[in-house]
């Protein structure tokens, strides 16, 4: 299966996806389908996770990259391949190239997380760091392809890529034949398009819902305009779906076959990531948690059984720490509070005693005595507290005020 440049806008068929599934046998894993009791109770119907975060390289990207590279002509394989990515596509291309014996060069932004850079190198690619944002990295990769003759492997805008990603849809129908709704994150659109091609051909009654981060939602205006539209400066922590313009090939498929595209906020993404970790014991990156965020934000909008595609689990540990703390704060389980107190011996101990009475766990204390804003006998204290929910946060605030402390909003 290989499309030349003249066929780059060719549509993708069920036969293409089935051919990709055969090609991926022994290469990509058939990832697990796990039930979620918590989300099932919330939705009022069975909810299952399709765990592509457990795929080789940590995401679904291996599927499309392998099908694209395996379909190259001998002279194209001899020239090698090049890709641009901040993480998941980079690793997919690196491993797929190594398996097929093809030389690969991957351009990554200079600020890409070190674990993703290291993993891409370990999978066999030559990594070149260029640019501060993916658009600059992409331009460098395309320039390299023009200069060297290496084949550029696009992350989503090619029929082979879409056919490979569509194998996720075939597995969903095999593992959960009673499915009524599939929820999947959308960046450029390759995964959603592939799943839609496979599922709608076999089960046109299944509803497919795409999910975008609100700060990087290029599909809603594009669908309204009837053509791919670029958005300026997409902003979201979900870098796996942080794409400023839909791909031409997936856009036409998504427009025809995907029933709805919803958006989720950063707070909803953080809460979803926290839920996956705490309730399902699954490490999922923010983009992979976007379907869960959609279910949490509007549980009554989905007919079950529901399958939520957890598209990837390659999350930078530093980002994970920040997201988890943010998610806990959004759920009222983490409280930062500043207050004034009289600067005298024992004042801080008395404050901590007042907090212990209301069972608030102190995680961190910052004690400021010298500041022009403070009176001669005043001190300012910033506390980071672990709490039990919104009601407990309100109880902590009341207790501090009743004890005579001035809480600074």
XYZ file of C-alpha atoms in Angstrom:
409
model
C 0.000 0.000 0.000
C 1.775 3.119 -1.185
C 0.339 6.317 -2.627
C 2.486 8.540 -4.831
C 2.317 12.330 -4.576
C -0.421 12.541 -7.213
C -2.624 10.356 -5.001
C -1.962 12.280 -1.797
C -5.578 13.447 -1.566
C -7.046 10.049 -2.372
C -9.664 8.927 0.095
C -9.165 5.968 2.414
C -11.350 2.847 2.271
C -12.170 -0.050 4.545
C -10.010 -2.276 2.335
C -7.070 0.071 2.960
C -7.555 -0.242 6.710
C -7.866 -4.026 6.517
C -4.678 -4.141 4.441
C -2.955 -2.023 7.069
C -4.106 -4.413 9.793
C -2.451 -7.330 8.010
C 0.704 -5.293 7.512
C 0.838 -4.432 11.236
C 0.483 -8.045 12.394
C 3.407 -8.816 14.679
C 4.457 -5.154 14.769
C 1.734 -3.215 16.605
C 0.014 -4.618 19.670
C -3.704 -5.220 19.903
C -4.046 -2.941 22.911
C -6.277 -3.703 25.872
C -9.864 -2.614 26.371
C -10.462 -1.731 30.031
C -13.762 -0.888 31.706
C -14.202 2.203 33.878
C -16.646 1.727 36.749
C -16.491 5.386 37.762
C -17.271 6.741 34.293
C -19.887 4.043 33.695
C -21.769 5.222 36.791
C -21.416 8.836 35.673
C -22.601 8.211 32.101
C -25.237 5.667 33.106
C -23.923 3.109 30.608
C -20.769 0.995 30.170
C -17.635 3.012 29.420
C -14.457 1.336 28.180
C -10.931 2.624 27.585
C -9.089 1.631 24.398
C -5.559 1.750 25.811
C -3.319 2.977 23.023
C -1.172 4.477 25.784
C 0.041 0.877 26.182
C 0.981 0.575 22.496
C 4.647 0.183 21.532
C 6.337 3.617 21.741
C 3.493 4.706 24.027
C 0.953 5.838 21.424
C -1.068 4.911 18.338
C 1.419 6.732 16.086
C 3.425 3.578 15.377
C 0.500 2.174 13.363
C 0.358 4.861 10.714
C 4.111 5.442 10.586
C 4.796 1.758 9.971
C 2.190 1.427 7.208
C 3.533 4.545 5.477
C 7.168 3.426 5.648
C 6.438 -0.203 4.761
C 4.685 0.993 1.596
C 7.656 2.957 0.236
C 9.297 1.917 -3.026
C 12.829 0.431 -2.796
C 14.457 3.638 -4.064
C 12.488 5.661 -1.515
C 13.580 3.386 1.328
C 17.189 3.748 0.168
C 16.894 7.536 0.458
C 15.736 7.293 4.061
C 12.893 9.111 5.775
C 12.551 12.327 7.745
C 9.899 13.506 10.184
C 9.162 16.405 12.506
C 7.544 15.908 15.881
C 7.606 16.926 19.520
C 7.310 13.315 20.658
C 4.817 10.603 19.703
C 5.160 10.705 15.911
C 8.938 10.955 16.341
C 9.053 7.715 18.293
C 6.647 5.954 15.939
C 8.721 6.872 12.878
C 11.972 5.919 14.626
C 10.781 2.430 15.589
C 8.958 1.768 12.318
C 12.066 2.751 10.346
C 14.311 0.539 12.443
C 11.981 -2.440 12.036
C 11.941 -1.929 8.252
C 15.681 -1.274 8.009
C 15.251 2.321 6.837
C 17.458 5.219 7.909
C 15.478 7.876 9.762
C 16.126 11.482 10.742
C 13.736 13.195 13.129
C 13.628 16.936 13.760
C 12.372 17.918 17.210
C 11.893 21.339 18.846
C 14.737 22.486 21.059
C 12.383 22.522 24.030
C 11.148 18.949 23.545
C 11.136 16.920 26.791
C 14.394 15.026 27.327
C 12.667 11.635 27.849
C 11.052 11.910 24.389
C 14.346 12.907 22.766
C 16.155 10.009 24.431
C 13.436 7.507 23.487
C 13.488 8.629 19.833
C 17.251 8.116 19.677
C 16.994 4.739 21.387
C 14.460 3.607 18.776
C 17.123 4.246 16.145
C 16.569 7.727 14.689
C 19.097 10.500 14.247
C 17.600 13.381 16.219
C 18.169 16.989 15.204
C 16.937 19.765 17.461
C 15.685 22.802 15.574
C 13.289 25.651 16.320
C 11.277 26.624 19.341
C 7.870 25.537 18.010
C 6.732 22.593 15.889
C 6.044 24.800 12.838
C 9.737 25.765 12.702
C 10.732 22.138 13.186
C 8.375 21.043 10.423
C 9.851 23.572 7.998
C 13.361 22.341 8.782
C 12.353 18.719 8.158
C 10.743 19.583 4.826
C 13.829 21.551 3.797
C 15.984 18.546 4.705
C 13.742 16.298 2.585
C 14.098 18.642 -0.410
C 17.884 18.781 -0.050
C 18.569 15.073 0.542
C 15.724 13.245 -1.200
C 14.587 11.675 2.067
C 10.860 10.903 2.154
C 8.944 13.198 4.486
C 6.626 11.217 6.759
C 3.731 13.496 7.661
C 2.176 12.877 11.093
C -1.426 12.809 9.816
C -1.931 14.150 6.289
C -1.453 11.033 4.150
C -3.781 8.121 3.243
C -1.285 5.472 4.428
C -1.055 7.159 7.838
C -4.842 7.312 8.146
C -5.249 3.676 7.107
C -2.774 2.605 9.768
C -4.533 4.608 12.480
C -7.847 3.134 11.324
C -6.798 -0.272 12.635
C -7.691 1.074 16.097
C -11.307 1.204 14.881
C -11.256 -2.408 13.699
C -9.942 -3.519 17.086
C -12.645 -1.554 18.898
C -15.388 -3.345 16.945
C -13.772 -6.717 17.650
C -13.291 -6.042 21.371
C -16.556 -4.185 22.033
C -19.055 -5.190 19.295
C -21.934 -3.591 21.221
C -20.309 -0.108 21.151
C -22.654 2.815 20.419
C -20.297 5.794 20.773
C -16.558 6.189 20.180
C -14.862 9.279 21.616
C -11.419 10.194 20.261
C -9.101 13.182 20.479
C -8.430 15.215 17.337
C -5.313 17.175 16.443
C -4.612 17.043 12.727
C -7.315 14.412 12.403
C -5.497 11.257 11.297
C -6.662 8.997 14.135
C -10.274 10.179 14.108
C -10.431 9.897 10.310
C -9.000 6.394 10.302
C -11.338 5.166 13.013
C -14.291 6.765 11.227
C -13.451 5.055 7.914
C -13.274 1.617 9.541
C -16.201 1.926 11.915
C -18.715 3.700 9.679
C -18.145 1.151 6.884
C -19.033 -1.725 9.217
C -21.290 -0.053 11.791
C -22.797 3.183 10.426
C -25.012 3.366 13.530
C -22.011 3.998 15.816
C -21.649 7.667 16.757
C -18.121 9.064 16.528
C -17.282 12.129 18.610
C -14.020 14.025 18.195
C -12.520 16.081 21.018
C -10.227 19.094 20.761
C -8.586 21.289 23.374
C -10.436 24.613 23.459
C -7.190 26.529 22.980
C -6.245 24.562 19.861
C -9.595 23.849 18.249
C -9.082 24.261 14.502
C -11.778 21.805 13.438
C -14.957 23.691 14.495
C -14.153 26.812 12.402
C -12.831 24.641 9.578
C -15.982 22.534 9.455
C -18.088 25.689 9.540
C -16.082 27.129 6.619
C -16.085 23.881 4.657
C -12.295 23.904 4.304
C -9.238 23.653 6.579
C -8.736 26.923 8.439
C -5.623 27.847 10.394
C -5.860 29.211 13.917
C -3.203 31.536 15.273
C -1.024 30.494 18.190
C -2.796 27.319 19.371
C -2.285 26.989 23.125
C -2.822 23.876 25.235
C -0.825 21.545 27.446
C -2.124 18.671 25.269
C 0.741 18.813 22.775
C -0.453 15.636 21.026
C -3.498 17.512 19.689
C -1.931 20.981 19.515
C -2.315 21.460 15.762
C -3.125 24.809 14.158
C -4.655 23.493 10.920
C -6.462 20.242 9.999
C -4.822 18.038 7.412
C -6.392 18.128 3.962
C -6.863 14.349 3.731
C -8.299 13.762 7.216
C -10.435 16.917 7.062
C -12.571 15.608 4.228
C -13.084 12.311 6.056
C -13.861 13.916 9.406
C -16.345 16.255 7.734
C -18.166 13.317 6.142
C -17.987 10.656 8.851
C -17.389 12.161 12.302
C -20.724 13.034 13.914
C -19.595 15.775 16.289
C -16.510 17.662 17.432
C -16.507 18.910 21.039
C -13.979 21.021 22.941
C -12.639 20.699 26.485
C -10.857 23.137 28.782
C -7.435 22.820 30.372
C -9.068 22.244 33.766
C -11.134 19.412 32.295
C -8.021 17.862 30.752
C -6.225 18.020 34.089
C -9.162 16.392 35.895
C -9.300 13.651 33.258
C -5.599 12.879 33.547
C -5.954 12.669 37.327
C -8.937 10.325 37.001
C -7.038 8.003 34.644
C -4.153 7.806 37.089
C -6.160 7.428 40.298
C -9.141 5.355 39.197
C -7.829 3.367 36.217
C -4.142 3.208 37.250
C -3.214 4.323 33.726
C -0.565 6.901 32.851
C -2.104 8.996 30.071
C -0.861 12.212 28.484
C -3.232 15.205 28.292
C -4.084 14.599 24.609
C -4.842 10.961 25.379
C -7.110 11.998 28.238
C -9.180 14.377 26.080
C -12.004 11.834 25.483
C -12.239 11.301 29.248
C -12.410 15.077 29.722
C -15.357 15.205 27.312
C -17.164 12.462 29.231
C -16.569 14.226 32.550
C -17.769 17.582 31.233
C -21.040 16.290 29.727
C -21.731 12.694 30.804
C -25.343 12.813 29.633
C -24.340 13.593 26.047
C -23.060 10.110 25.208
C -25.077 6.984 24.431
C -23.480 3.825 25.759
C -21.684 1.583 25.583
C -18.949 4.167 25.074
C -15.329 3.556 24.063
C -12.889 6.362 24.922
C -9.618 6.107 22.998
C -6.639 6.836 25.256
C -4.349 7.727 22.383
C -1.039 8.067 24.212
C 0.844 7.916 27.490
C 4.079 9.781 26.756
C 3.824 12.503 29.350
C 6.835 14.448 30.607
C 7.237 13.844 34.390
C 7.584 17.585 35.035
C 4.335 18.276 33.185
C 2.673 15.361 34.969
C 3.522 16.875 38.346
C 2.109 20.268 37.332
C -1.011 18.796 35.779
C -1.748 16.575 38.752
C -1.399 19.477 41.159
C -3.625 21.607 38.931
C -6.158 18.783 38.682
C -6.220 18.402 42.450
C -6.758 22.133 42.835
C -9.618 22.064 40.325
C -11.271 19.311 42.354
C -10.836 21.225 45.603
C -8.198 18.826 46.906
C -5.347 21.300 46.882
C -5.608 24.784 48.340
C -3.141 27.668 48.247
C -3.905 30.399 50.759
C -2.128 33.600 51.825
C -2.789 35.344 55.109
C -1.456 37.976 57.505
C -0.636 37.345 61.113
C 1.106 39.132 63.955
C 4.842 38.424 63.884
C 5.513 37.092 67.365
C 7.001 33.877 68.785
C 4.586 30.964 68.456
C 2.341 32.665 65.867
C 3.170 30.169 63.123
C 2.717 27.223 65.475
C -0.703 28.567 66.469
C -1.684 28.864 62.810
C -0.643 25.299 62.088
C -2.585 24.173 65.141
C -5.728 25.848 63.800
C -5.295 23.999 60.518
C -4.830 20.663 62.248
C -8.197 21.112 63.955
C -9.929 21.169 60.549
C -7.756 18.259 59.296
C -5.966 20.209 56.539
C -2.626 18.655 55.595
C 0.119 21.272 55.182
C 2.349 20.527 52.196
C 4.441 23.691 52.096
C 4.885 26.906 54.086
C 6.419 30.210 52.924
C 6.993 32.770 55.710
C 7.635 36.407 54.644
C 8.654 39.035 57.235
C 10.354 41.776 55.191
C 8.151 43.488 52.625
C 7.121 47.151 52.220
C 3.468 46.048 52.174
C 3.716 44.643 55.698
C 3.381 46.535 58.943
C 6.195 46.538 61.471
C 4.663 43.675 63.473
C 3.116 41.773 60.575
C 4.177 38.676 58.657
C 2.712 37.092 55.573
C 2.386 33.327 55.243
C 1.577 31.349 52.113
C 0.356 27.815 52.722
C -0.147 24.946 50.298
C -2.686 22.547 51.751
C -4.011 19.130 50.805
C -7.792 19.153 51.269
C -10.715 16.798 50.719
C -12.856 18.725 48.273
C -14.627 22.058 47.764
C -16.637 21.820 50.991
C -13.485 21.157 52.991
C -11.760 24.133 51.315
C -14.641 26.372 52.386
C -14.445 24.938 55.919
C -10.705 25.736 56.098
C -11.336 29.331 54.992
C -14.092 29.805 57.587
C -11.933 28.345 60.352
C -9.060 30.704 59.573
C -11.300 33.779 59.532
C -13.059 32.750 62.725
C -9.626 32.356 64.370
C -8.921 36.002 63.519
C -6.581 35.594 60.563
C -6.724 37.986 57.597
C -6.961 35.846 54.482
C -5.679 37.561 51.318
C -7.631 36.603 48.193
